[in-house]
Amino acid sequence: MIESTRENILAELEGIRDAGTRKSEFSITSAQGTSILIDGKAFINFCSNNYLGLSNHPEIVAAAKQSLDEHGYGLSSVRFICGTQDIHLQLERELSQFLQQEATILFPSCFDANGGIFEVLMKEEDAIISDELNHASIIDGIRLSKAKRFRYRNRDISDLEDQLIAAQGCRRILIVTDGVFSMDGYIAPLAEICDLAEKYGAMVMVDDSHAVGFLGKNGSGTPELCGVQGRVDILSGTLGKALGGASGGYISAHQEIVDLLRQRARPYLFSNSVPPTVVSGSLKALELIRAGSMMRQQLQLNAQLFRDLMVAEGFTLLAGEHPIIPVMFASETDATNCAQELHDRGIHAVAFSYPVVPLGKARIRIQISAQHTESDIRKCVTAFSATRH
Ligand SMILES: *Cc1c(COP(=O)(O)O)cnc(C)c1O
């Protein structure tokens, strides 16, 4: 690399550090879970997406090991050449049933699912109407499409209606939203969105990555929670959060849409198959979720306990029912200092500040798991309180 290139890359890195937005990584020396080791030291973990505690569940680990013996390590192929096994088809069928959609197509990740769909489905004569706080993968996916783009304020139904009116006359109209917004834990108003979609002849797509597996009576996600199952045209989601936490994503939608994606979606056509261990682990995760509501109930109880205890201690939380629980701070430095002090007390949690969240809205985002014990949660609250003295 020539010297000037090295210098301007270094300058960019310095800029990131100076802006206070440099991200560093902790080296975890254990399996994922509510108790982890970081460089050999024990922490209670409050910042993973391991909502149901399945990331290192013994039955899932066993299913993955068995799959390794029966289906091998890797496919060395994309799906349509020689990379489709019986278990890939089984997982697609079971996800369709679980989500109550006609068909499902697996992707290497949800980032790829969102990266692949808009270019295929939405052309120049079409319109995409997107919530302003949608996930980065939706934003990037939309960039790859030639459709007209409209954006509405976060969860703002009346702004959405204005955008729908502006998009009238386009061939296809697609409203796209996260089911849950990950910085706030807020849930998209899907009933109102579906009503508007029907009124204006639009399709609805929901990325349910932070909900699939645990929101709604059967855990199938925000459409179930909001009472709109069967009215959402397209669901995307990840296998990398509640559903075992390994990797992989999917689109679950009308049969014709899934058929078209299998022919045209570039991250599907040109990237490797999801590995057998992950497919079998995901099948086991779905089985555990279908088998009972215990994990979901425990998750809800844990989240409620944390909220109640923190409010009683005088902390400011963003209201809600999701296991993403933002603890708000007056300043960016308060949030950062508190996270550091929690860390010193054996609690692993992360502070987010501008530009990840709006200026003046700095927070520590706590993520509750069904695997947390009451003692874990009380220790966390005690540690928060101790940081104030
Ligand atoms: C985590 C997340 C993704 C990315 O999922 P991967 O499978 O890890 O690529 C996409 N969308 C949303 C809303 C997410 O929260």
Tab-separated table of C-alpha atoms and ligand atoms in Angstrom:
chain	number	residue	atom	x	y	z
A	1	MET	CA	0.000	0.000	0.000
A	2	ILE	CA	1.359	3.418	-0.857
A	3	GLU	CA	2.191	5.791	2.002
A	4	SER	CA	-0.556	8.337	1.232
A	5	THR	CA	-3.196	5.592	1.373
A	6	ARG	CA	-1.899	4.365	4.723
A	7	GLU	CA	-1.915	7.923	6.023
A	8	ASN	CA	-5.469	8.741	5.030
A	9	ILE	CA	-6.761	5.437	6.412
A	10	LEU	CA	-4.997	6.213	9.695
A	11	ALA	CA	-6.500	9.697	9.643
A	12	GLU	CA	-9.959	8.180	9.251
A	13	LEU	CA	-9.363	5.822	12.178
A	14	GLU	CA	-8.190	8.764	14.250
A	15	GLY	CA	-11.350	10.639	13.315
A	16	ILE	CA	-13.442	7.748	14.626
A	17	ARG	CA	-11.494	7.758	17.887
A	18	ASP	CA	-11.709	11.532	18.259
A	19	ALA	CA	-15.473	11.432	17.724
A	20	GLY	CA	-15.703	8.965	20.612
A	21	THR	CA	-17.391	6.380	18.389
A	22	ARG	CA	-14.604	3.809	18.248
A	23	LYS	CA	-15.900	0.313	18.987
A	24	SER	CA	-13.671	-2.198	20.705
A	25	GLU	CA	-14.290	-5.885	21.278
A	26	PHE	CA	-14.270	-7.958	24.421
A	27	SER	CA	-12.660	-11.362	24.165
A	28	ILE	CA	-15.102	-13.912	25.593
A	29	THR	CA	-13.374	-17.079	26.720
A	30	SER	CA	-16.530	-19.113	27.429
A	31	ALA	CA	-19.649	-20.132	25.533
A	32	GLN	CA	-22.380	-17.479	25.143
A	33	GLY	CA	-24.815	-17.270	28.028
A	34	THR	CA	-25.990	-15.182	30.960
A	35	SER	CA	-22.724	-16.088	32.738
A	36	ILE	CA	-19.677	-15.497	30.601
A	37	LEU	CA	-15.945	-15.189	31.022
A	38	ILE	CA	-14.212	-12.182	29.532
A	39	ASP	CA	-10.471	-12.785	29.461
A	40	GLY	CA	-11.090	-15.391	32.156
A	41	LYS	CA	-13.072	-13.084	34.486
A	42	ALA	CA	-16.737	-13.853	35.286
A	43	PHE	CA	-19.532	-11.504	34.219
A	44	ILE	CA	-23.307	-11.596	34.168
A	45	ASN	CA	-24.188	-10.783	30.593
A	46	PHE	CA	-26.940	-8.258	29.862
A	47	CYS	CA	-26.235	-7.383	26.255
A	48	SER	CA	-26.710	-10.400	24.025
A	49	ASN	CA	-29.726	-11.197	21.838
A	50	ASN	CA	-29.935	-14.593	23.548
A	51	TYR	CA	-33.525	-13.843	24.575
A	52	LEU	CA	-34.599	-17.425	25.218
A	53	GLY	CA	-31.254	-18.670	26.492
A	54	LEU	CA	-30.885	-21.076	23.558
A	55	SER	CA	-27.404	-20.026	22.368
A	56	ASN	CA	-25.765	-22.832	24.300
A	57	HIS	CA	-28.789	-25.021	25.068
A	58	PRO	CA	-27.708	-28.668	25.562
A	59	GLU	CA	-30.394	-30.074	23.251
A	60	ILE	CA	-29.422	-27.672	20.489
A	61	VAL	CA	-25.739	-28.440	20.912
A	62	ALA	CA	-26.594	-32.164	20.763
A	63	ALA	CA	-28.705	-31.681	17.624
A	64	ALA	CA	-25.859	-29.792	15.966
A	65	LYS	CA	-23.359	-32.518	16.888
A	66	GLN	CA	-25.615	-35.207	15.478
A	67	SER	CA	-26.042	-33.167	12.316
A	68	LEU	CA	-22.289	-32.927	11.983
A	69	ASP	CA	-22.132	-36.735	11.940
A	70	GLU	CA	-25.100	-37.261	9.637
A	71	HIS	CA	-24.941	-34.278	7.275
A	72	GLY	CA	-21.307	-33.261	7.468
A	73	TYR	CA	-19.573	-29.984	8.119
A	74	GLY	CA	-20.241	-27.875	5.046
A	75	LEU	CA	-21.891	-27.917	1.638
A	76	SER	CA	-19.221	-26.215	-0.495
A	77	SER	CA	-22.015	-24.997	-2.735
A	78	VAL	CA	-24.814	-22.545	-3.161
A	79	ARG	CA	-28.312	-23.936	-2.780
A	80	PHE	CA	-29.239	-24.453	-6.427
A	81	ILE	CA	-26.083	-26.283	-7.554
A	82	CYS	CA	-25.561	-28.952	-4.887
A	83	GLY	CA	-26.182	-27.207	-1.588
A	84	THR	CA	-29.739	-28.187	-0.642
A	85	GLN	CA	-30.195	-30.973	1.895
A	86	ASP	CA	-33.412	-32.451	3.247
A	87	ILE	CA	-32.930	-30.452	6.444
A	88	HIS	CA	-32.814	-27.111	4.583
A	89	LEU	CA	-36.191	-27.907	3.036
A	90	GLN	CA	-37.503	-29.095	6.400
A	91	LEU	CA	-36.418	-25.875	8.129
A	92	GLU	CA	-38.064	-23.791	5.396
A	93	ARG	CA	-41.307	-25.765	5.810
A	94	GLU	CA	-41.253	-25.527	9.599
A	95	LEU	CA	-40.547	-21.799	9.566
A	96	SER	CA	-43.506	-21.291	7.202
A	97	GLN	CA	-45.756	-23.190	9.594
A	98	PHE	CA	-44.429	-21.399	12.647
A	99	LEU	CA	-44.827	-17.979	11.041
A	100	GLN	CA	-48.076	-18.905	9.276
A	101	GLN	CA	-46.788	-17.843	5.872
A	102	GLU	CA	-47.050	-19.795	2.620
A	103	ALA	CA	-43.355	-20.284	1.963
A	104	THR	CA	-39.875	-19.550	3.298
A	105	ILE	CA	-36.432	-19.151	1.768
A	106	LEU	CA	-33.263	-19.336	3.857
A	107	PHE	CA	-30.415	-16.842	3.432
A	108	PRO	CA	-26.896	-16.846	4.908
A	109	SER	CA	-28.100	-14.056	7.228
A	110	CYS	CA	-31.003	-11.679	7.706
A	111	PHE	CA	-28.682	-8.953	6.442
A	112	ASP	CA	-28.542	-10.914	3.186
A	113	ALA	CA	-32.300	-11.541	3.174
A	114	ASN	CA	-32.921	-7.790	3.412
A	115	GLY	CA	-30.067	-7.158	1.006
A	116	GLY	CA	-31.644	-9.414	-1.592
A	117	ILE	CA	-35.361	-8.785	-1.606
A	118	PHE	CA	-35.906	-5.154	-2.649
A	119	GLU	CA	-33.874	-5.308	-5.833
A	120	VAL	CA	-35.871	-8.350	-6.944
A	121	LEU	CA	-39.359	-7.263	-5.985
A	122	MET	CA	-39.333	-3.500	-6.383
A	123	LYS	CA	-38.498	-1.908	-9.766
A	124	GLU	CA	-38.418	1.614	-11.209
A	125	GLU	CA	-42.204	1.827	-11.425
A	126	ASP	CA	-42.622	0.782	-7.758
A	127	ALA	CA	-42.374	2.557	-4.394
A	128	ILE	CA	-40.799	1.543	-1.074
A	129	ILE	CA	-41.973	3.350	2.055
A	130	SER	CA	-39.557	2.773	4.922
A	131	ASP	CA	-39.551	3.686	8.630
A	132	GLU	CA	-36.675	6.100	9.327
A	133	LEU	CA	-35.250	3.867	12.072
A	134	ASN	CA	-35.199	0.636	10.073
A	135	HIS	CA	-32.175	-1.636	10.366
A	136	ALA	CA	-29.058	-0.915	8.306
A	137	SER	CA	-29.648	-4.022	6.172
A	138	ILE	CA	-33.044	-2.678	5.069
A	139	ILE	CA	-31.495	0.673	4.210
A	140	ASP	CA	-28.753	-1.010	2.180
A	141	GLY	CA	-31.226	-3.384	0.506
A	142	ILE	CA	-33.386	-0.468	-0.562
A	143	ARG	CA	-30.318	1.263	-2.021
A	144	LEU	CA	-29.876	-1.677	-4.403
A	145	SER	CA	-33.402	-1.270	-5.770
A	146	LYS	CA	-34.391	1.215	-8.471
A	147	ALA	CA	-37.777	1.825	-6.857
A	148	LYS	CA	-38.877	5.276	-5.688
A	149	ARG	CA	-38.045	5.769	-2.016
A	150	PHE	CA	-40.175	7.311	0.669
A	151	ARG	CA	-39.367	7.543	4.370
A	152	TYR	CA	-41.706	8.101	7.305
A	153	ARG	CA	-40.983	9.214	10.859
A	154	ASN	CA	-40.489	6.374	13.325
A	155	ARG	CA	-43.844	4.617	13.937
A	156	ASP	CA	-45.691	7.746	12.797
A	157	ILE	CA	-48.914	6.534	11.196
A	158	SER	CA	-50.047	9.901	9.922
A	159	ASP	CA	-46.687	10.537	8.230
A	160	LEU	CA	-46.920	7.024	6.740
A	161	GLU	CA	-50.317	7.901	5.303
A	162	ASP	CA	-48.860	11.075	3.721
A	163	GLN	CA	-46.144	8.977	2.087
A	164	LEU	CA	-48.710	6.434	0.864
A	165	ILE	CA	-50.668	9.246	-0.740
A	166	ALA	CA	-47.483	10.551	-2.377
A	167	ALA	CA	-46.722	7.053	-3.712
A	168	GLN	CA	-50.132	6.519	-5.308
A	169	GLY	CA	-49.904	5.631	-8.998
A	170	CYS	CA	-46.854	3.434	-8.568
A	171	ARG	CA	-47.236	-0.170	-9.744
A	172	ARG	CA	-46.352	-1.866	-6.460
A	173	ILE	CA	-46.114	-0.153	-3.102
A	174	LEU	CA	-44.275	-1.766	-0.188
A	175	ILE	CA	-44.282	-0.518	3.401
A	176	VAL	CA	-41.304	-1.889	5.321
A	177	THR	CA	-40.684	-1.737	9.055
A	178	ASP	CA	-38.722	-3.390	11.809
A	179	GLY	CA	-41.113	-5.325	14.062
A	180	VAL	CA	-39.123	-4.084	17.074
A	181	PHE	CA	-36.751	-1.103	17.027
A	182	SER	CA	-33.597	-2.328	18.648
A	183	MET	CA	-32.369	0.848	20.356
A	184	ASP	CA	-35.699	1.526	22.123
A	185	GLY	CA	-37.459	-1.843	22.317
A	186	TYR	CA	-40.509	-0.156	20.793
A	187	ILE	CA	-42.906	-2.286	18.765
A	188	ALA	CA	-44.133	-1.178	15.338
A	189	PRO	CA	-47.890	-0.356	15.200
A	190	LEU	CA	-48.601	-3.219	12.815
A	191	ALA	CA	-52.396	-3.154	13.081
A	192	GLU	CA	-52.513	0.488	11.961
A	193	ILE	CA	-49.876	-0.158	9.300
A	194	CYS	CA	-51.838	-3.099	7.867
A	195	ASP	CA	-55.058	-1.029	7.862
A	196	LEU	CA	-53.343	1.736	5.900
A	197	ALA	CA	-51.744	-0.783	3.530
A	198	GLU	CA	-55.175	-2.180	2.729
A	199	LYS	CA	-56.637	1.278	2.248
A	200	TYR	CA	-53.907	2.282	-0.213
A	201	GLY	CA	-53.221	-1.058	-1.920
A	202	ALA	CA	-49.737	-1.536	-0.458
A	203	MET	CA	-47.849	-4.627	0.677
A	204	VAL	CA	-46.363	-4.860	4.168
A	205	MET	CA	-42.927	-6.236	5.055
A	206	VAL	CA	-41.800	-6.699	8.668
A	207	ASP	CA	-38.251	-7.513	9.777
A	208	ASP	CA	-38.945	-9.436	12.962
A	209	SER	CA	-35.375	-10.208	14.012
A	210	HIS	CA	-35.853	-8.867	17.563
A	211	ALA	CA	-39.197	-10.641	18.074
A	212	VAL	CA	-39.272	-14.005	16.324
A	213	GLY	CA	-39.327	-16.845	18.834
A	214	PHE	CA	-40.658	-14.911	21.820
A	215	LEU	CA	-43.242	-12.196	21.121
A	216	GLY	CA	-46.894	-13.176	20.712
A	217	LYS	CA	-48.815	-15.989	22.336
A	218	ASN	CA	-46.980	-18.727	20.423
A	219	GLY	CA	-43.767	-16.773	20.069
A	220	SER	CA	-44.107	-16.240	16.334
A	221	GLY	CA	-43.420	-12.515	16.590
A	222	THR	CA	-44.933	-9.060	16.241
A	223	PRO	CA	-47.677	-9.988	13.709
A	224	GLU	CA	-49.048	-12.431	16.276
A	225	LEU	CA	-48.611	-9.923	19.120
A	226	CYS	CA	-50.410	-7.206	17.135
A	227	GLY	CA	-53.166	-9.518	15.867
A	228	VAL	CA	-52.269	-9.192	12.181
A	229	GLN	CA	-51.071	-12.693	11.344
A	230	GLY	CA	-51.991	-13.402	7.731
A	231	ARG	CA	-52.027	-9.688	6.873
A	232	VAL	CA	-48.261	-9.188	6.650
A	233	ASP	CA	-47.097	-10.052	3.122
A	234	ILE	CA	-43.398	-10.504	3.825
A	235	LEU	CA	-41.490	-11.372	6.993
A	236	SER	CA	-37.735	-11.320	7.262
A	237	GLY	CA	-35.898	-12.527	10.309
A	238	THR	CA	-32.735	-13.968	11.736
A	239	LEU	CA	-31.777	-17.331	13.186
A	240	GLY	CA	-28.957	-15.465	14.928
A	241	LYS	CA	-30.876	-14.049	17.890
A	242	ALA	CA	-33.592	-15.893	19.861
A	243	LEU	CA	-33.683	-18.935	17.532
A	244	GLY	CA	-30.403	-20.401	18.737
A	245	GLY	CA	-28.208	-17.453	17.922
A	246	ALA	CA	-25.823	-19.079	15.428
A	247	SER	CA	-26.461	-17.439	12.060
A	248	GLY	CA	-28.757	-17.492	9.077
A	249	GLY	CA	-31.818	-15.567	8.018
A	250	TYR	CA	-34.983	-16.000	6.036
A	251	ILE	CA	-37.782	-14.424	4.060
A	252	SER	CA	-41.199	-15.905	4.748
A	253	ALA	CA	-43.887	-14.707	2.379
A	254	HIS	CA	-46.421	-15.543	-0.331
A	255	GLN	CA	-45.386	-18.534	-2.461
A	256	GLU	CA	-44.898	-16.432	-5.618
A	257	ILE	CA	-42.553	-14.021	-3.856
A	258	VAL	CA	-40.431	-16.840	-2.435
A	259	ASP	CA	-40.377	-18.569	-5.851
A	260	LEU	CA	-39.122	-15.360	-7.455
A	261	LEU	CA	-36.454	-14.850	-4.770
A	262	ARG	CA	-35.095	-18.365	-5.401
A	263	GLN	CA	-34.590	-17.354	-9.051
A	264	ARG	CA	-33.286	-13.835	-8.582
A	265	ALA	CA	-32.071	-12.917	-5.085
A	266	ARG	CA	-28.329	-12.393	-5.399
A	267	PRO	CA	-27.248	-13.206	-1.808
A	268	TYR	CA	-29.186	-16.493	-2.181
A	269	LEU	CA	-27.826	-17.370	-5.624
A	270	PHE	CA	-24.223	-16.370	-5.033
A	271	SER	CA	-23.491	-17.228	-1.403
A	272	ASN	CA	-22.986	-20.539	0.359
A	273	SER	CA	-25.726	-22.669	1.928
A	274	VAL	CA	-26.436	-22.359	5.640
A	275	PRO	CA	-24.271	-25.102	7.262
A	276	PRO	CA	-26.013	-28.307	8.400
A	277	THR	CA	-25.134	-27.838	12.079
A	278	VAL	CA	-26.883	-24.468	12.072
A	279	VAL	CA	-29.913	-25.799	10.190
A	280	SER	CA	-30.341	-28.698	12.630
A	281	GLY	CA	-29.763	-26.441	15.629
A	282	SER	CA	-32.421	-24.056	14.333
A	283	LEU	CA	-34.863	-26.939	13.842
A	284	LYS	CA	-34.281	-27.942	17.451
A	285	ALA	CA	-34.751	-24.328	18.614
A	286	LEU	CA	-38.115	-24.202	16.817
A	287	GLU	CA	-39.090	-27.515	18.406
A	288	LEU	CA	-38.239	-26.206	21.892
A	289	ILE	CA	-40.207	-23.023	21.239
A	290	ARG	CA	-43.246	-24.916	19.939
A	291	ALA	CA	-43.093	-27.368	22.849
A	292	GLY	CA	-44.045	-24.832	25.483
A	293	SER	CA	-44.403	-21.309	26.638
A	294	MET	CA	-42.178	-21.679	29.720
A	295	MET	CA	-39.182	-19.854	28.257
A	296	ARG	CA	-41.376	-17.047	26.924
A	297	GLN	CA	-43.139	-16.637	30.258
A	298	GLN	CA	-39.849	-16.609	32.136
A	299	LEU	CA	-38.501	-13.965	29.744
A	300	GLN	CA	-41.546	-11.782	30.356
A	301	LEU	CA	-41.330	-12.226	34.128
A	302	ASN	CA	-37.619	-11.418	34.103
A	303	ALA	CA	-38.109	-8.285	32.009
A	304	GLN	CA	-40.953	-7.126	34.244
A	305	LEU	CA	-38.919	-7.768	37.409
A	306	PHE	CA	-36.005	-5.733	36.070
A	307	ARG	CA	-38.306	-2.883	35.034
A	308	ASP	CA	-40.100	-2.838	38.401
A	309	LEU	CA	-36.896	-2.916	40.462
A	310	MET	CA	-35.202	-0.214	38.392
A	311	VAL	CA	-38.203	2.112	38.527
A	312	ALA	CA	-38.389	1.573	42.308
A	313	GLU	CA	-34.720	2.621	42.484
A	314	GLY	CA	-35.583	5.823	40.643
A	315	PHE	CA	-34.003	5.057	37.265
A	316	THR	CA	-35.591	6.328	34.062
A	317	LEU	CA	-36.495	3.601	31.591
A	318	LEU	CA	-38.148	3.723	28.197
A	319	ALA	CA	-41.566	2.191	28.776
A	320	GLY	CA	-42.569	-1.042	27.103
A	321	GLU	CA	-42.835	-4.779	27.402
A	322	HIS	CA	-39.844	-5.872	25.341
A	323	PRO	CA	-36.749	-7.471	26.943
A	324	ILE	CA	-34.732	-4.632	25.391
A	325	ILE	CA	-34.801	-2.163	28.298
A	326	PRO	CA	-33.031	1.184	27.811
A	327	VAL	CA	-31.870	2.870	31.021
A	328	MET	CA	-31.672	6.581	30.221
A	329	PHE	CA	-28.991	9.066	31.322
A	330	ALA	CA	-28.760	12.844	31.409
A	331	SER	CA	-25.463	12.910	29.522
A	332	GLU	CA	-23.288	10.799	27.278
A	333	THR	CA	-20.514	10.666	29.873
A	334	ASP	CA	-22.937	9.565	32.618
A	335	ALA	CA	-23.974	6.586	30.497
A	336	THR	CA	-20.408	5.667	29.564
A	337	ASN	CA	-19.157	6.001	33.158
A	338	CYS	CA	-22.037	3.929	34.489
A	339	ALA	CA	-21.355	1.125	31.986
A	340	GLN	CA	-17.703	1.140	33.081
A	341	GLU	CA	-18.689	0.947	36.747
A	342	LEU	CA	-21.135	-1.868	36.041
A	343	HIS	CA	-18.306	-3.661	34.314
A	344	ASP	CA	-16.078	-3.210	37.357
A	345	ARG	CA	-18.887	-4.863	39.364
A	346	GLY	CA	-19.136	-7.875	37.054
A	347	ILE	CA	-22.100	-6.736	34.963
A	348	HIS	CA	-21.587	-6.696	31.196
A	349	ALA	CA	-23.789	-4.039	29.554
A	350	VAL	CA	-23.163	-1.487	26.847
A	351	ALA	CA	-23.730	2.276	26.694
A	352	PHE	CA	-25.030	3.821	23.484
A	353	SER	CA	-24.726	7.481	22.724
A	354	TYR	CA	-24.859	9.881	19.806
A	355	PRO	CA	-24.773	9.210	16.844
A	356	VAL	CA	-26.138	5.696	17.436
A	357	VAL	CA	-29.058	7.257	19.345
A	358	PRO	CA	-30.205	10.926	19.195
A	359	LEU	CA	-28.202	13.576	21.060
A	360	GLY	CA	-29.297	13.790	24.688
A	361	LYS	CA	-30.753	10.259	24.612
A	362	ALA	CA	-27.717	8.360	25.882
A	363	ARG	CA	-28.547	5.062	27.468
A	364	ILE	CA	-27.410	1.689	28.682
A	365	ARG	CA	-29.353	-0.909	26.766
A	366	ILE	CA	-30.138	-3.882	28.975
A	367	GLN	CA	-31.224	-7.076	27.251
A	368	ILE	CA	-32.965	-9.610	29.421
A	369	SER	CA	-32.847	-13.344	28.805
A	370	ALA	CA	-35.144	-16.140	29.972
A	371	GLN	CA	-31.949	-17.702	31.298
A	372	HIS	CA	-31.282	-14.894	33.798
A	373	THR	CA	-32.017	-15.933	37.379
A	374	GLU	CA	-33.768	-13.639	39.834
A	375	SER	CA	-30.415	-13.294	41.567
A	376	ASP	CA	-28.759	-12.171	38.278
A	377	ILE	CA	-31.382	-9.480	37.851
A	378	ARG	CA	-31.165	-8.288	41.444
A	379	LYS	CA	-27.364	-8.137	41.193
A	380	CYS	CA	-27.682	-5.995	38.095
A	381	VAL	CA	-30.076	-3.560	39.783
A	382	THR	CA	-27.864	-3.423	42.895
A	383	ALA	CA	-24.864	-2.641	40.684
A	384	PHE	CA	-26.799	0.160	38.929
A	385	SER	CA	-27.727	1.641	42.322
A	386	ALA	CA	-24.164	1.356	43.592
A	387	THR	CA	-22.877	3.452	40.677
A	388	ARG	CA	-24.751	6.446	42.102
A	389	HIS	CA	-22.998	6.468	45.489
B	1	LIG	C1	-29.925	-8.432	13.874
B	1	LIG	C2	-30.754	-7.858	12.805
B	1	LIG	C3	-30.503	-8.132	11.455
B	1	LIG	C4	-29.291	-8.905	11.002
B	1	LIG	O1	-29.457	-10.271	11.215
B	1	LIG	P1	-28.256	-11.253	10.815
B	1	LIG	O2	-28.915	-12.559	10.618
B	1	LIG	O3	-27.296	-11.208	11.942
B	1	LIG	O4	-27.672	-10.711	9.550
B	1	LIG	C5	-31.381	-7.629	10.511
B	1	LIG	N1	-32.441	-6.882	10.872
B	1	LIG	C6	-32.696	-6.579	12.151
B	1	LIG	C7	-33.893	-5.750	12.493
B	1	LIG	C8	-31.862	-7.050	13.154
B	1	LIG	O5	-32.107	-6.733	14.421
